[in-house]
CSV table of C-alpha atoms in Angstrom, one decimal:
chain,number,residue,atom,x,y,z
A,1,GLY,CA,106.9,154.2,124.1
A,2,ASP,CA,103.3,154.6,122.9
A,3,LEU,CA,103.6,158.4,123.0
A,4,ARG,CA,106.9,158.5,121.1
A,5,VAL,CA,105.6,156.2,118.4
A,6,THR,CA,102.3,158.2,118.1
A,7,ILE,CA,104.1,161.6,117.8
A,8,HIS,CA,106.6,160.3,115.3
A,9,ALA,CA,103.8,158.7,113.2
A,10,VAL,CA,101.8,162.0,113.2
A,11,ALA,CA,104.9,164.1,112.4
A,12,SER,CA,106.0,161.8,109.6
A,13,ARG,CA,102.6,162.3,107.9
A,14,MET,CA,102.8,166.1,107.8
A,15,VAL,CA,103.7,167.2,104.4
A,16,ASP,CA,105.5,170.3,105.6
A,17,ASP,CA,108.0,170.4,108.5
A,18,ALA,CA,107.0,174.0,109.1
A,19,VAL,CA,103.5,173.0,110.3
A,20,PRO,CA,103.7,173.1,114.1
A,21,LEU,CA,102.7,170.1,116.3
A,22,PHE,CA,101.9,170.8,119.9
A,23,VAL,CA,101.7,168.1,122.6
A,24,VAL,CA,99.3,168.5,125.5
A,25,GLY,CA,99.0,166.4,128.6
A,26,ASN,CA,96.9,166.3,131.7
A,27,SER,CA,98.0,165.0,135.2
A,28,LEU,CA,100.1,161.9,134.6
A,29,GLY,CA,99.8,162.6,130.9
A,30,ALA,CA,101.4,166.0,131.6
A,31,ASN,CA,104.3,164.2,133.4
A,32,LEU,CA,104.6,161.9,130.4
A,33,ILE,CA,104.8,164.6,127.7
A,34,THR,CA,107.3,166.6,129.8
A,35,LYS,CA,109.5,163.5,130.2
A,36,TYR,CA,109.2,162.8,126.5
A,37,LEU,CA,110.2,166.3,125.5
A,38,GLY,CA,113.2,166.2,127.9
A,39,GLU,CA,114.4,162.8,126.6
A,40,GLU,CA,114.1,163.8,123.0
A,41,GLY,CA,115.6,167.2,123.7
A,42,ARG,CA,118.6,165.6,125.4
A,43,ALA,CA,119.1,163.1,122.5
A,44,GLY,CA,118.5,165.8,119.8
A,45,THR,CA,115.9,163.5,118.2
A,46,LEU,CA,112.7,165.6,118.7
A,47,PRO,CA,110.8,165.7,115.4
A,48,PRO,CA,111.1,169.2,113.8
A,49,ASN,CA,107.3,169.6,113.7
A,50,VAL,CA,107.1,169.5,117.5
A,51,ALA,CA,106.9,173.2,118.3
A,52,GLY,CA,106.0,173.1,122.0
A,53,GLY,CA,103.9,171.5,124.7
A,54,ILE,CA,101.4,172.2,127.5
A,55,SER,CA,101.7,170.4,130.8
A,56,LEU,CA,98.5,170.7,132.9
A,57,GLY,CA,98.6,169.5,136.5
A,58,ASN,CA,101.9,167.8,136.3
A,59,PRO,CA,103.2,166.3,139.6
A,60,LEU,CA,106.8,166.4,138.3
A,61,GLN,CA,107.8,163.8,140.9
A,62,ILE,CA,105.9,160.5,141.2
A,63,HIS,CA,105.9,158.6,144.4
A,64,SER,CA,102.7,156.7,145.1
A,65,HIS,CA,103.5,156.0,148.7
A,66,ASN,CA,103.3,159.7,149.4
A,67,MET,CA,99.6,159.8,148.6
A,68,HIS,CA,97.2,159.8,151.6
A,69,PHE,CA,93.7,158.5,152.3
A,70,PRO,CA,91.4,158.5,150.4
A,71,TRP,CA,93.3,159.3,147.2
A,72,ALA,CA,95.7,156.4,147.5
A,73,GLU,CA,92.8,154.0,147.8
A,74,LEU,CA,90.7,155.6,145.1
A,75,LEU,CA,93.5,155.6,142.6
A,76,GLY,CA,94.3,152.0,143.4
A,77,MET,CA,90.7,151.1,142.8
A,78,GLY,CA,90.8,152.8,139.4
A,79,VAL,CA,93.9,150.8,138.3
A,80,LYS,CA,92.3,147.6,139.6
A,81,LYS,CA,89.2,148.4,137.6
A,82,MET,CA,91.3,148.7,134.4
A,83,ILE,CA,92.9,145.4,135.1
A,84,LEU,CA,89.5,143.7,135.5
A,85,MET,CA,88.2,145.5,132.3
A,86,HIS,CA,91.1,143.8,130.4
A,87,TRP,CA,90.9,140.6,132.3
A,88,ARG,CA,90.8,138.5,129.1
A,89,ALA,CA,94.3,139.6,128.3
A,90,PHE,CA,95.7,139.2,131.8
A,91,ARG,CA,94.1,135.8,132.2
A,92,GLY,CA,96.3,134.6,129.3
A,93,ALA,CA,99.5,135.1,131.3
A,94,THR,CA,101.5,131.9,131.4
A,95,SER,CA,104.3,133.0,133.8
A,96,LEU,CA,103.6,132.0,137.4
A,97,ASP,CA,105.5,135.1,138.7
A,98,HIS,CA,103.3,137.3,136.4
A,99,ARG,CA,100.1,135.7,137.7
A,100,ALA,CA,101.2,136.1,141.3
A,101,ALA,CA,102.0,139.8,140.7
A,102,ILE,CA,98.5,140.4,139.2
A,103,ARG,CA,96.9,138.6,142.1
A,104,LYS,CA,98.9,140.7,144.6
A,105,ALA,CA,98.0,143.9,142.7
A,106,LEU,CA,94.3,143.1,142.9
A,107,LEU,CA,94.6,142.5,146.6
A,108,SER,CA,96.5,145.8,147.2
A,109,ARG,CA,94.8,148.4,149.2
A,110,THR,CA,96.6,151.5,147.8
A,111,ILE,CA,98.1,152.6,144.5
A,112,GLY,CA,101.5,152.5,146.1
A,113,GLN,CA,101.2,148.8,147.1
A,114,LEU,CA,99.8,148.1,143.6
A,115,ASP,CA,102.8,149.8,141.9
A,116,CYS,CA,105.2,147.8,144.0
A,117,ALA,CA,103.4,144.5,143.0
A,118,LEU,CA,103.5,145.2,139.3
A,119,ALA,CA,106.8,147.2,138.9
A,120,PRO,CA,109.0,144.1,138.2
A,121,HIS,CA,106.7,143.2,135.2
A,122,MET,CA,106.1,146.6,133.7
A,123,ILE,CA,107.2,147.2,130.0
A,124,ARG,CA,109.3,150.4,129.8
A,125,ASN,CA,111.7,152.3,127.6
A,126,ASN,CA,115.3,153.2,128.3
A,127,PRO,CA,115.3,157.0,128.8
A,128,GLU,CA,118.5,157.2,126.8
A,129,TYR,CA,118.6,157.0,122.9
A,130,PRO,CA,117.7,154.8,121.1
A,131,PHE,CA,115.0,154.3,123.8
A,132,GLU,CA,115.0,150.5,123.6
A,133,VAL,CA,112.3,148.5,125.3
A,134,ARG,CA,113.0,146.8,128.6
A,135,VAL,CA,110.9,144.8,131.0
A,136,GLY,CA,110.6,145.3,134.7
A,137,TYR,CA,112.0,147.5,137.5
A,138,GLU,CA,113.8,146.3,140.6
A,139,ASP,CA,111.0,147.7,142.8
A,140,GLY,CA,108.4,150.4,143.1
A,141,GLU,CA,111.0,153.0,144.1
A,142,ALA,CA,112.9,152.4,140.8
A,143,TYR,CA,109.7,152.7,138.9
A,144,TRP,CA,108.7,156.0,140.5
A,145,ASP,CA,112.2,157.4,140.0
A,146,ASP,CA,112.2,156.5,136.3
A,147,ALA,CA,108.6,157.8,135.8
A,148,SER,CA,109.2,161.2,137.3
A,149,SER,CA,109.7,164.0,134.8
A,150,HIS,CA,111.5,166.6,137.0
A,151,LYS,CA,114.9,165.2,136.0
A,152,TYR,CA,114.2,165.8,132.3
A,153,VAL,CA,112.8,169.3,132.4
A,154,GLN,CA,116.2,170.8,132.0
A,155,PHE,CA,116.6,169.2,128.6
A,156,VAL,CA,113.3,170.5,127.1
A,157,SER,CA,114.3,172.3,124.0
A,158,VAL,CA,111.0,173.8,122.8
A,159,PRO,CA,108.5,176.1,124.6
A,160,LEU,CA,106.7,174.3,127.4
A,161,LEU,CA,103.8,175.8,129.4
A,162,LYS,CA,103.3,174.3,132.8
A,163,VAL,CA,100.1,175.2,134.6
A,164,THR,CA,99.4,174.2,138.2
A,165,ALA,CA,96.5,175.3,140.5
A,166,GLN,CA,97.3,176.3,144.0
A,167,ASP,CA,94.3,174.3,145.3
A,168,ASP,CA,95.2,171.1,143.4
A,169,PHE,CA,95.0,168.6,146.2
A,170,LEU,CA,96.7,165.8,144.2
A,171,VAL,CA,99.8,167.3,142.7
A,172,TYR,CA,100.5,170.9,144.0
A,173,ASN,CA,102.9,170.0,146.9
A,174,SER,CA,104.8,167.5,144.8
A,175,SER,CA,105.0,170.0,141.9
A,176,MET,CA,106.3,172.8,144.2
A,177,ARG,CA,109.0,170.6,145.6
A,178,LYS,CA,110.5,170.2,142.2
A,179,MET,CA,109.6,173.5,140.7
A,180,SER,CA,113.2,174.8,140.6
A,181,HIS,CA,113.9,172.3,137.8
A,182,CYS,CA,111.4,174.1,135.6
A,183,LEU,CA,112.6,177.6,136.6
A,184,GLU,CA,116.1,176.8,135.5
A,185,ASN,CA,115.1,176.2,131.9
A,186,PRO,CA,114.3,179.4,129.9
A,187,ASN,CA,112.1,177.3,127.6
A,188,VAL,CA,109.6,176.5,130.4
A,189,LEU,CA,106.9,179.0,131.4
A,190,VAL,CA,105.3,178.3,134.8
A,191,VAL,CA,101.8,179.5,135.5
A,192,ARG,CA,100.3,179.0,139.0
A,193,THR,CA,96.6,179.8,139.3
A,194,LYS,CA,94.8,180.5,142.6
A,195,CYS,CA,92.1,178.0,141.9
A,196,GLY,CA,91.2,175.3,139.5
A,197,GLY,CA,91.8,172.2,141.6
A,198,HIS,CA,93.0,169.2,139.7
A,199,LEU,CA,92.4,170.1,136.0
A,200,GLY,CA,89.3,172.2,137.0
A,201,TRP,CA,90.2,174.9,134.4
A,202,GLN,CA,88.8,172.5,131.8
A,203,GLU,CA,85.3,172.6,133.2
A,204,ALA,CA,82.5,174.1,131.0
A,205,PRO,CA,81.2,177.6,131.8
A,206,PRO,CA,78.5,177.6,134.6
A,207,ASP,CA,75.7,178.5,132.2
A,208,THR,CA,76.1,175.3,130.1
A,209,GLY,CA,74.9,171.8,130.8
A,210,ASN,CA,71.9,170.7,132.8
A,211,ALA,CA,70.7,171.2,136.4
A,212,PHE,CA,73.1,168.6,137.7
A,213,GLY,CA,76.1,170.4,136.3
A,214,PHE,CA,76.8,168.0,133.5
A,215,GLY,CA,77.5,169.4,130.1
A,216,THR,CA,80.0,169.8,127.3
A,217,SER,CA,83.6,169.9,128.7
A,218,TRP,CA,85.7,173.0,128.2
A,219,ALA,CA,88.0,171.0,125.8
A,220,ASP,CA,85.0,170.1,123.6
A,221,MET,CA,83.7,173.6,123.8
A,222,ALA,CA,87.0,175.0,122.6
A,223,THR,CA,87.6,172.5,119.8
A,224,THR,CA,84.2,171.7,118.3
C-alpha cells in the first residue's frame, strides 16, 4: 500500500508522461516491487511513467519457517527491535487480542514464530484491483503466500532486471526454486553473479573508506 501510494504520488507530479520512472528494491524490498509491478501489470493500472524495475536479491518465495539458525533468530531480533523502537505507538493498542499478539511476538525466538503471532493483525492490501485495505491473515502460512512475489512475475509488463548472487546465503535457494516464473516472462531479465553475497554488489570499492572497511556505500558513490 505504501509503495503504491508513493509511486502514484511521484508519477502524478511529473509534468511529462514520457519521463521514465524506475523502481529499485533490495531483498524484501525487491520482492515488494516485483509484486507491485505484477499486480499493476495484471490490472492494467501501472502509471505510464513507470518504465521498469530492478530487483536485487529477491527471494521470490517468502516462508520464514524455512530459515535456519542463526538467520531466523537474527531477523526475529531485528523485527523485535523495530517494535520496541516504536513502543509508544504499540503501547496505545486497546484490543486485548492485539496486545496479546504483540506480547507473543516479543517472546518469539525466530522470525517465523513472530510472523505467525502478528499475521492475524497485519494491515494488507487485496492483490486484486482496486487493491482495497484489509486487516489480518488467517495464519502465518497465508501471510507468506500472499507476500511472495513469484506468483505475480508473469504479469510484469515492463522491463525488470532481477539480480541474484550465487553465494547469497539468505535468498539464493528460495530464488532458484521459483526462477522458472521469471524465465517464462520475456520482460524479465535474470542475472546470476558468482559472488556478491546478500546485496554485496553495493559495497564501496576496496580503496575507499577507512582501515576498518567503513566508507561511502556503492549507492552513494553512484548517485552523489
